């Protein structure tokens, strides 16, 4: 029993200490239930179970006009499938299968986008919590310095009270960030169950840099990759047209009937005769369904026009936003580097009579600039994600971890 308990503890400890990689989490989009549903539907359609048989109906008929045993008549009626309906049915389901492939692709893209978004949110919150912890430590150092300066000319009671309140505010915000991090980790574990009881420790160090985001988007923006949304809208038009043709051909083609008449035997006549008929579709009974399919085709045509007009504009806007955010990030980075290498802290401290709290307050200001920089980096990652989503690179096969520094294949 003790051995079993030790083994259980060992297994649990090993699982809890395991690391969840960003690549594994993103790759799990392939196992999303909605994506798998479309995968199974396509697999079923590949079996071509939709193909209509050559013979639509087989009927056995009998009648007795005079209710006498020797007056019995028998007939075998064959109703063949309408050849135009067979052809249009095949075309429709082939178009439908292609539409399902597009829909599966879009669901995969949505699942990937949701996972990337959670990674970006978690790495930002982790960075925010670390910066808040550093800020709290700086506040604590300033409070400690003021406590040592009580009774001297450096001590200011108002500053002391303000610092204590600011420290409490920062602690509250850090606790809120910790709670949000825990929520994100639980949310990730719900999406990717292999993450349960494992460590999820992602930060800005393990994601793509702003400089590389700029290079990647500049490169991809010149790509001539066809918009999958536009291709899907064209497929929707074809699907509506094929369904319209199917409804139009959904008419009984006619029949072929072989009859056996007992009365003809007594008359020394051939008891078997053959008859047939062809349906002449003067009025199509599927007018209502045909009208619906025509309306679907019109609707899909205008959706195509809308997609074509928005496609290029969206890519250009997102590319410009990435450039704007990158320039903000770069300027702030230069400013922080300049402040760190400047003699301003020493000069300010000397002007304040050597007060050590001045240097800490200066470092606190730089830390707040770094927090702004982290927020810009998060916004840059999200804009980069939206650019990949809109440009249809996100779900491009083979899948790539676009958030990794080396753009690893999944």
C-alpha positions as a printed NumPy array, in Angstrom:
array([[  0.   ,   0.   ,   0.   ],
       [  2.889,   2.293,   0.906],
       [  4.59 ,   1.488,  -2.407],
       [  1.404,   2.396,  -4.281],
       [  1.129,   5.678,  -2.382],
       [  4.768,   6.528,  -3.12 ],
       [  4.298,   5.676,  -6.794],
       [  1.178,   7.849,  -6.976],
       [  3.031,  10.72 ,  -5.332],
       [  5.95 ,  10.333,  -7.734],
       [  3.702,  10.295, -10.815],
       [  1.703,  13.297,  -9.616],
       [  4.866,  15.232,  -8.748],
       [  6.359,  14.471, -12.152],
       [  3.15 ,  15.587, -13.944],
       [  2.884,  18.726, -11.844],
       [  6.51 ,  19.654, -12.521],
       [  6.262,  19.072, -16.291],
       [  6.484,  22.085, -18.537],
       [  3.87 ,  23.027, -21.114],
       [  5.449,  24.458, -24.251],
       [  3.838,  27.163, -26.322],
       [  4.236,  25.017, -29.453],
       [  2.331,  22.085, -27.921],
       [ -0.463,  24.394, -26.815],
       [ -0.806,  26.027, -30.238],
       [ -0.593,  22.683, -32.049],
       [ -3.556,  21.441, -29.98 ],
       [ -5.783,  23.558, -32.266],
       [ -5.88 ,  20.522, -34.555],
       [ -7.727,  18.642, -31.801],
       [-10.349,  21.324, -31.3  ],
       [-13.801,  19.601, -31.258],
       [-15.249,  21.853, -33.969],
       [-12.235,  21.286, -36.226],
       [-12.451,  17.522, -35.718],
       [-16.184,  17.598, -36.545],
       [-15.459,  19.01 , -40.004],
       [-12.603,  16.535, -40.419],
       [-15.01 ,  13.641, -39.845],
       [-17.63 ,  15.135, -42.156],
       [-15.085,  15.419, -44.956],
       [-13.868,  11.881, -44.333],
       [-17.463,  10.646, -44.643],
       [-18.048,  12.546, -47.899],
       [-14.841,  11.11 , -49.357],
       [-16.607,   7.723, -49.334],
       [-19.071,   9.179, -51.894],
       [-22.11 ,   7.887, -50.068],
       [-24.07 ,  10.713, -51.689],
       [-23.968,   9.123, -55.168],
       [-27.426,   8.342, -56.476],
       [-28.082,   4.803, -57.795],
       [-28.973,   4.196, -61.413],
       [-32.333,   2.805, -60.341],
       [-34.398,   5.142, -58.233],
       [-37.367,   2.869, -57.444],
       [-38.552,  -0.691, -58.093],
       [-42.303,  -1.429, -57.767],
       [-44.229,  -4.683, -57.942],
       [-47.881,  -4.165, -58.944],
       [-50.863,  -6.468, -59.311],
       [-54.533,  -6.052, -60.082],
       [-57.649,  -8.164, -60.755],
       [-60.335,  -6.384, -62.696],
       [-63.082,  -9.051, -62.393],
       [-62.037, -10.696, -59.117],
       [-61.409, -14.038, -60.854],
       [-58.328, -16.184, -60.218],
       [-57.445, -16.441, -63.899],
       [-57.82 , -12.702, -64.407],
       [-54.825, -11.679, -62.29 ],
       [-52.421,  -9.163, -63.784],
       [-48.845,  -8.522, -62.621],
       [-46.479,  -5.682, -63.367],
       [-42.917,  -4.731, -62.496],
       [-42.242,  -1.001, -62.76 ],
       [-38.713,   0.426, -62.843],
       [-38.15 ,   4.112, -62.167],
       [-34.641,   5.11 , -63.3  ],
       [-32.831,   8.04 , -61.759],
       [-32.892,  11.297, -63.644],
       [-29.418,  11.434, -65.308],
       [-29.289,  15.232, -64.954],
       [-30.173,  14.897, -61.28 ],
       [-27.414,  12.285, -60.805],
       [-24.858,  14.547, -62.448],
       [-25.95 ,  17.675, -60.56 ],
       [-26.119,  15.776, -57.286],
       [-22.469,  14.73 , -57.69 ],
       [-21.473,  18.279, -58.56 ],
       [-23.351,  19.703, -55.589],
       [-21.762,  17.38 , -53.019],
       [-18.306,  17.933, -54.49 ],
       [-18.874,  21.677, -54.067],
       [-20.254,  21.064, -50.59 ],
       [-17.147,  19.064, -49.677],
       [-14.919,  21.89 , -50.882],
       [-16.969,  24.329, -48.807],
       [-16.503,  22.117, -45.752],
       [-12.742,  22.164, -46.316],
       [-12.815,  25.96 , -46.297],
       [-14.981,  26.031, -43.166],
       [-12.655,  23.591, -41.424],
       [ -9.722,  25.821, -42.366],
       [-11.451,  28.885, -40.913],
       [-12.33 ,  27.037, -37.702],
       [ -8.704,  25.959, -37.397],
       [ -7.658,  29.573, -37.94 ],
       [-10.033,  30.733, -35.194],
       [ -8.756,  28.028, -32.827],
       [ -5.144,  29.038, -33.525],
       [ -5.951,  32.725, -33.047],
       [ -7.585,  32.029, -29.674],
       [ -4.525,  30.089, -28.482],
       [ -2.047,  32.709, -29.669],
       [ -4.119,  35.375, -27.958],
       [ -4.01 ,  33.498, -24.652],
       [ -0.228,  33.084, -24.91 ],
       [  0.229,  36.814, -25.538],
       [ -2.098,  37.711, -22.664],
       [ -0.294,  35.381, -20.263],
       [  3.224,  36.557, -21.127],
       [  2.12 ,  40.183, -20.728],
       [  0.452,  39.564, -17.367],
       [  3.54 ,  37.676, -16.185],
       [  5.729,  40.626, -17.161],
       [  3.308,  43.048, -15.503],
       [  3.359,  41.062, -12.238],
       [  7.192,  41.051, -12.236],
       [  7.342,  44.799, -12.848],
       [  4.783,  45.406, -10.116],
       [  6.888,  43.316,  -7.704],
       [  9.963,  45.414,  -8.544],
       [  7.919,  48.578,  -8.075],
       [  6.703,  47.409,  -4.66 ],
       [ 10.306,  46.704,  -3.614],
       [ 11.315,  50.226,  -4.662],
       [  8.432,  51.703,  -2.683],
       [  9.477,  49.617,   0.311],
       [ 13.076,  50.883,   0.042],
       [ 11.864,  54.492,  -0.08 ],
       [  9.678,  53.903,   2.967],
       [ 12.638,  52.361,   4.822],
       [ 14.866,  55.348,   3.931],
       [ 12.247,  57.821,   5.181],
       [ 11.845,  55.865,   8.404],
       [ 15.6  ,  56.178,   8.985],
       [ 15.397,  59.926,   8.221],
       [ 12.768,  60.687,  10.849],
       [ 13.851,  63.807,  12.735],
       [ 16.157,  65.005,   9.945],
       [ 15.575,  67.698,   7.337],
       [ 15.079,  65.025,   4.66 ],
       [ 11.991,  63.579,   6.331],
       [  8.602,  64.636,   4.986],
       [  5.534,  63.211,   6.714],
       [  3.321,  63.757,   3.67 ],
       [  5.772,  61.874,   1.435],
       [  5.868,  59.056,   3.948],
       [  2.067,  58.711,   3.988],
       [  1.856,  58.952,   0.188],
       [  4.504,  56.259,  -0.239],
       [  2.703,  53.889,   2.102],
       [ -0.564,  54.384,   0.197],
       [  1.159,  53.996,  -3.178],
       [  2.788,  50.809,  -1.953],
       [ -0.604,  49.429,  -0.944],
       [ -2.039,  50.353,  -4.369],
       [  0.814,  48.601,  -6.171],
       [  0.389,  45.5  ,  -3.996],
       [ -3.315,  45.451,  -4.823],
       [ -2.583,  45.733,  -8.566],
       [  0.062,  43.006,  -8.317],
       [ -2.457,  40.719,  -6.575],
       [ -4.977,  41.454,  -9.326],
       [ -2.353,  40.581, -11.965],
       [ -1.598,  37.313, -10.119],
       [ -5.316,  36.468, -10.102],
       [ -5.575,  37.165, -13.836],
       [ -2.53 ,  34.95 , -14.456],
       [ -4.186,  32.112, -12.512],
       [ -7.395,  32.567, -14.538],
       [ -5.455,  32.428, -17.812],
       [ -3.669,  29.251, -16.736],
       [ -6.982,  27.609, -15.809],
       [ -8.427,  28.717, -19.155],
       [ -5.446,  27.238, -21.007],
       [ -5.846,  23.956, -19.112],
       [ -9.515,  23.8  , -20.132],
       [ -8.598,  24.197, -23.795],
       [ -5.52 ,  21.972, -23.621],
       [ -6.14 ,  19.283, -21.024],
       [ -2.533,  18.051, -21.142],
       [ -1.64 ,  21.303, -19.365],
       [ -3.543,  20.266, -16.241],
       [ -1.245,  19.998, -13.189],
       [  1.727,  21.187, -15.227],
       [  3.736,  24.377, -15.088],
       [  2.805,  27.127, -17.511],
       [  5.625,  29.616, -17.223],
       [  5.759,  31.752, -20.349],
       [  7.283,  35.206, -20.565],
       [  8.535,  37.72 , -23.098],
       [ 11.894,  35.946, -23.262],
       [ 10.391,  32.955, -25.091],
       [  8.401,  34.884, -27.728],
       [  9.373,  36.676, -30.912],
       [ 11.101,  40.041, -30.573],
       [  9.617,  43.306, -31.908],
       [ 12.511,  43.59 , -34.379],
       [ 11.738,  40.194, -35.867],
       [  7.993,  40.956, -35.969],
       [  8.856,  43.957, -38.14 ],
       [ 11.021,  41.851, -40.485],
       [  8.454,  39.046, -40.763],
       [  5.498,  41.33 , -41.503],
       [  7.517,  43.331, -44.053],
       [  8.358,  40.077, -45.798],
       [  4.866,  38.593, -45.661],
       [  3.151,  41.81 , -46.756],
       [  4.731,  41.436, -50.205],
       [  3.528,  37.835, -50.573],
       [  0.977,  37.102, -53.289],
       [ -0.913,  34.547, -51.194],
       [ -4.545,  34.405, -52.343],
       [ -7.097,  35.327, -49.726],
       [ -8.843,  32.208, -48.482],
       [-11.929,  34.255, -47.616],
       [-12.27 ,  35.415, -51.221],
       [-11.762,  31.838, -52.44 ],
       [-14.407,  30.668, -49.969],
       [-16.911,  33.284, -51.141],
       [-16.361,  32.126, -54.731],
       [-16.943,  28.556, -53.592],
       [-20.186,  29.632, -51.86 ],
       [-21.414,  31.089, -55.149],
       [-20.613,  27.842, -56.946],
       [-22.307,  25.827, -54.198],
       [-25.493,  27.91 , -54.496],
       [-25.437,  27.538, -58.286],
       [-24.926,  23.768, -58.062],
       [-27.743,  23.47 , -55.546],
       [-29.993,  25.503, -57.846],
       [-29.197,  23.121, -60.73 ],
       [-29.898,  20.136, -58.48 ],
       [-33.294,  21.489, -57.448],
       [-34.101,  22.198, -61.092],
       [-33.282,  18.599, -62.091],
       [-35.074,  17.059, -59.106],
       [-37.923,  15.693, -61.254],
       [-39.138,  12.135, -61.818],
       [-37.58 ,  11.07 , -65.125],
       [-40.284,   8.543, -66.04 ],
       [-40.724,   4.773, -65.83 ],
       [-40.317,   1.458, -67.606],
       [-42.896,  -1.27 , -66.846],
       [-43.118,  -4.968, -67.729],
       [-46.627,  -6.538, -67.385],
       [-47.972, -10.099, -67.292],
       [-51.687, -10.482, -68.119],
       [-53.252, -13.917, -67.438],
       [-56.25 , -13.2  , -69.706],
       [-54.051, -13.073, -72.788],
       [-53.034, -16.712, -72.241],
       [-56.668, -17.821, -72.831],
       [-56.737, -15.64 , -75.93 ],
       [-53.554, -17.219, -77.312],
       [-51.873, -13.854, -77.158],
       [-48.52 , -12.9  , -75.684],
       [-49.148, -12.409, -71.95 ],
       [-46.195, -10.065, -71.519],
       [-46.089,  -6.467, -72.653],
       [-43.856,  -3.524, -71.922],
       [-44.855,   0.072, -71.368],
       [-42.968,   3.216, -70.477],
       [-43.389,   6.891, -69.836],
       [-41.319,  10.073, -69.744],
       [-42.065,  13.044, -67.492],
       [-42.413,  16.32 , -69.394],
       [-41.658,  19.086, -66.835],
       [-44.061,  21.769, -68.011],
       [-44.207,  23.144, -64.458],
       [-41.302,  22.555, -62.059],
       [-42.644,  21.673, -58.582],
       [-39.377,  22.881, -56.954],
       [-39.834,  26.552, -57.814],
       [-39.742,  27.591, -54.139],
       [-36.465,  25.786, -53.389],
       [-34.946,  27.046, -56.646],
       [-35.794,  30.623, -55.643],
       [-34.083,  30.149, -52.257],
       [-30.93 ,  28.851, -53.94 ],
       [-30.952,  31.802, -56.363],
       [-31.188,  34.196, -53.412],
       [-28.27 ,  32.378, -51.764],
       [-26.189,  32.884, -54.928],
       [-27.018,  36.612, -55.006],
       [-26.126,  36.941, -51.316],
       [-22.82 ,  35.1  , -51.822],
       [-21.98 ,  37.357, -54.794],
       [-22.262,  40.501, -52.69 ],
       [-20.304,  38.825, -49.852],
       [-17.534,  38.218, -52.405],
       [-17.506,  41.869, -53.453],
       [-17.312,  42.935, -49.801],
       [-14.479,  40.491, -49.075],
       [-12.493,  41.694, -52.11 ],
       [-12.843,  45.359, -51.131],
       [-11.889,  44.766, -47.481],
       [ -9.064,  42.277, -48.015],
       [ -6.319,  44.624, -49.197],
       [ -7.424,  47.485, -46.94 ],
       [ -7.334,  45.347, -43.792],
       [ -3.825,  44.07 , -44.559],
       [ -2.537,  47.582, -45.238],
       [ -4.067,  48.991, -42.063],
       [ -2.634,  46.206, -39.892],
       [  0.786,  46.532, -41.504],
       [  0.768,  50.275, -40.844],
       [ -0.301,  49.692, -37.236],
       [  2.607,  47.28 , -36.736],
       [  5.024,  49.894, -38.123],
       [  3.543,  52.56 , -35.837],
       [  3.767,  50.39 , -32.71 ],
       [  7.294,  49.27 , -33.576],
       [  8.452,  52.88 , -33.908],
       [  6.902,  53.707, -30.521],
       [  8.618,  50.67 , -28.995],
       [ 11.986,  51.57 , -30.552],
       [ 11.868,  55.233, -29.436],
       [ 10.945,  54.231, -25.889],
       [ 13.742,  51.659, -25.84 ],
       [ 16.255,  54.328, -26.881],
       [ 14.923,  56.691, -24.214],
       [ 15.221,  54.056, -21.464],
       [ 18.766,  53.157, -22.567],
       [ 19.734,  56.832, -22.528],
       [ 18.326,  57.363, -19.04 ],
       [ 20.129,  54.304, -17.698],
       [ 23.479,  55.506, -19.048],
       [ 23.012,  59.151, -18.051],
       [ 24.427,  60.957, -15.033],
       [ 21.036,  62.459, -14.183],
       [ 20.445,  60.263, -11.064],
       [ 23.784,  61.238,  -9.518],
       [ 23.209,  64.919, -10.348],
       [ 19.723,  64.915,  -8.82 ],
       [ 20.977,  63.132,  -5.729],
       [ 23.749,  65.708,  -5.312],
       [ 21.266,  68.56 ,  -5.686],
       [ 19.149,  66.958,  -2.953],
       [ 22.067,  66.884,  -0.567],
       [ 22.898,  63.24 ,  -1.186],
       [ 19.415,  61.935,  -0.423],
       [ 19.517,  58.196,  -1.443],
       [ 15.751,  58.164,  -2.088],
       [ 16.262,  60.343,  -5.173],
       [ 18.147,  57.626,  -7.044],
       [ 15.431,  55.074,  -6.17 ],
       [ 12.68 ,  57.393,  -7.389],
       [ 14.603,  57.874, -10.63 ],
       [ 14.871,  54.084, -11.087],
       [ 11.144,  53.859, -10.352],
       [ 10.415,  56.285, -13.214],
       [ 12.485,  54.133, -15.582],
       [ 10.603,  51.048, -14.398],
       [  7.289,  52.737, -15.201],
       [  8.593,  53.492, -18.699],
       [  9.467,  49.8  , -19.043],
       [  5.889,  48.916, -18.064],
       [  4.627,  51.178, -20.841],
       [  7.086,  49.469, -23.188],
       [  5.722,  46.054, -22.161],
       [  2.191,  47.211, -22.976],
       [  3.353,  48.412, -26.411],
       [  5.027,  45.055, -26.986],
       [  1.775,  43.28 , -26.118],
       [ -0.152,  45.516, -28.545],
       [  2.5  ,  44.831, -31.2  ],
       [  2.144,  41.063, -30.725],
       [ -1.652,  41.326, -30.993],
       [ -1.412,  43.447, -34.157],
       [  1.058,  40.91 , -35.573],
       [ -1.403,  38.118, -34.734],
       [ -4.265,  39.961, -36.459],
       [ -2.054,  40.533, -39.515],
       [ -1.281,  36.801, -39.751],
       [ -4.984,  36.002, -39.258],
       [ -6.194,  38.415, -41.927],
       [ -3.444,  37.401, -44.374],
       [ -4.263,  33.672, -43.924],
       [ -0.733,  32.724, -42.891],
       [ -1.861,  31.536, -39.46 ],
       [ -3.353,  28.228, -40.662],
       [ -1.055,  27.746, -43.655],
       [  0.188,  24.157, -43.934],
       [  2.625,  23.163, -42.492],
       [  1.628,  24.993, -39.312],
       [  4.243,  27.377, -37.95 ],
       [  4.666,  28.73 , -34.444],
       [  4.719,  32.371, -35.521],
       [  5.238,  33.564, -31.96 ],
       [  8.489,  31.642, -31.418],
       [ 11.777,  33.514, -31.991],
       [ 12.867,  30.976, -34.632],
       [  9.385,  30.447, -36.183],
       [  9.418,  26.733, -35.431],
       [  7.332,  24.355, -37.513],
       [  4.641,  22.565, -35.495]])
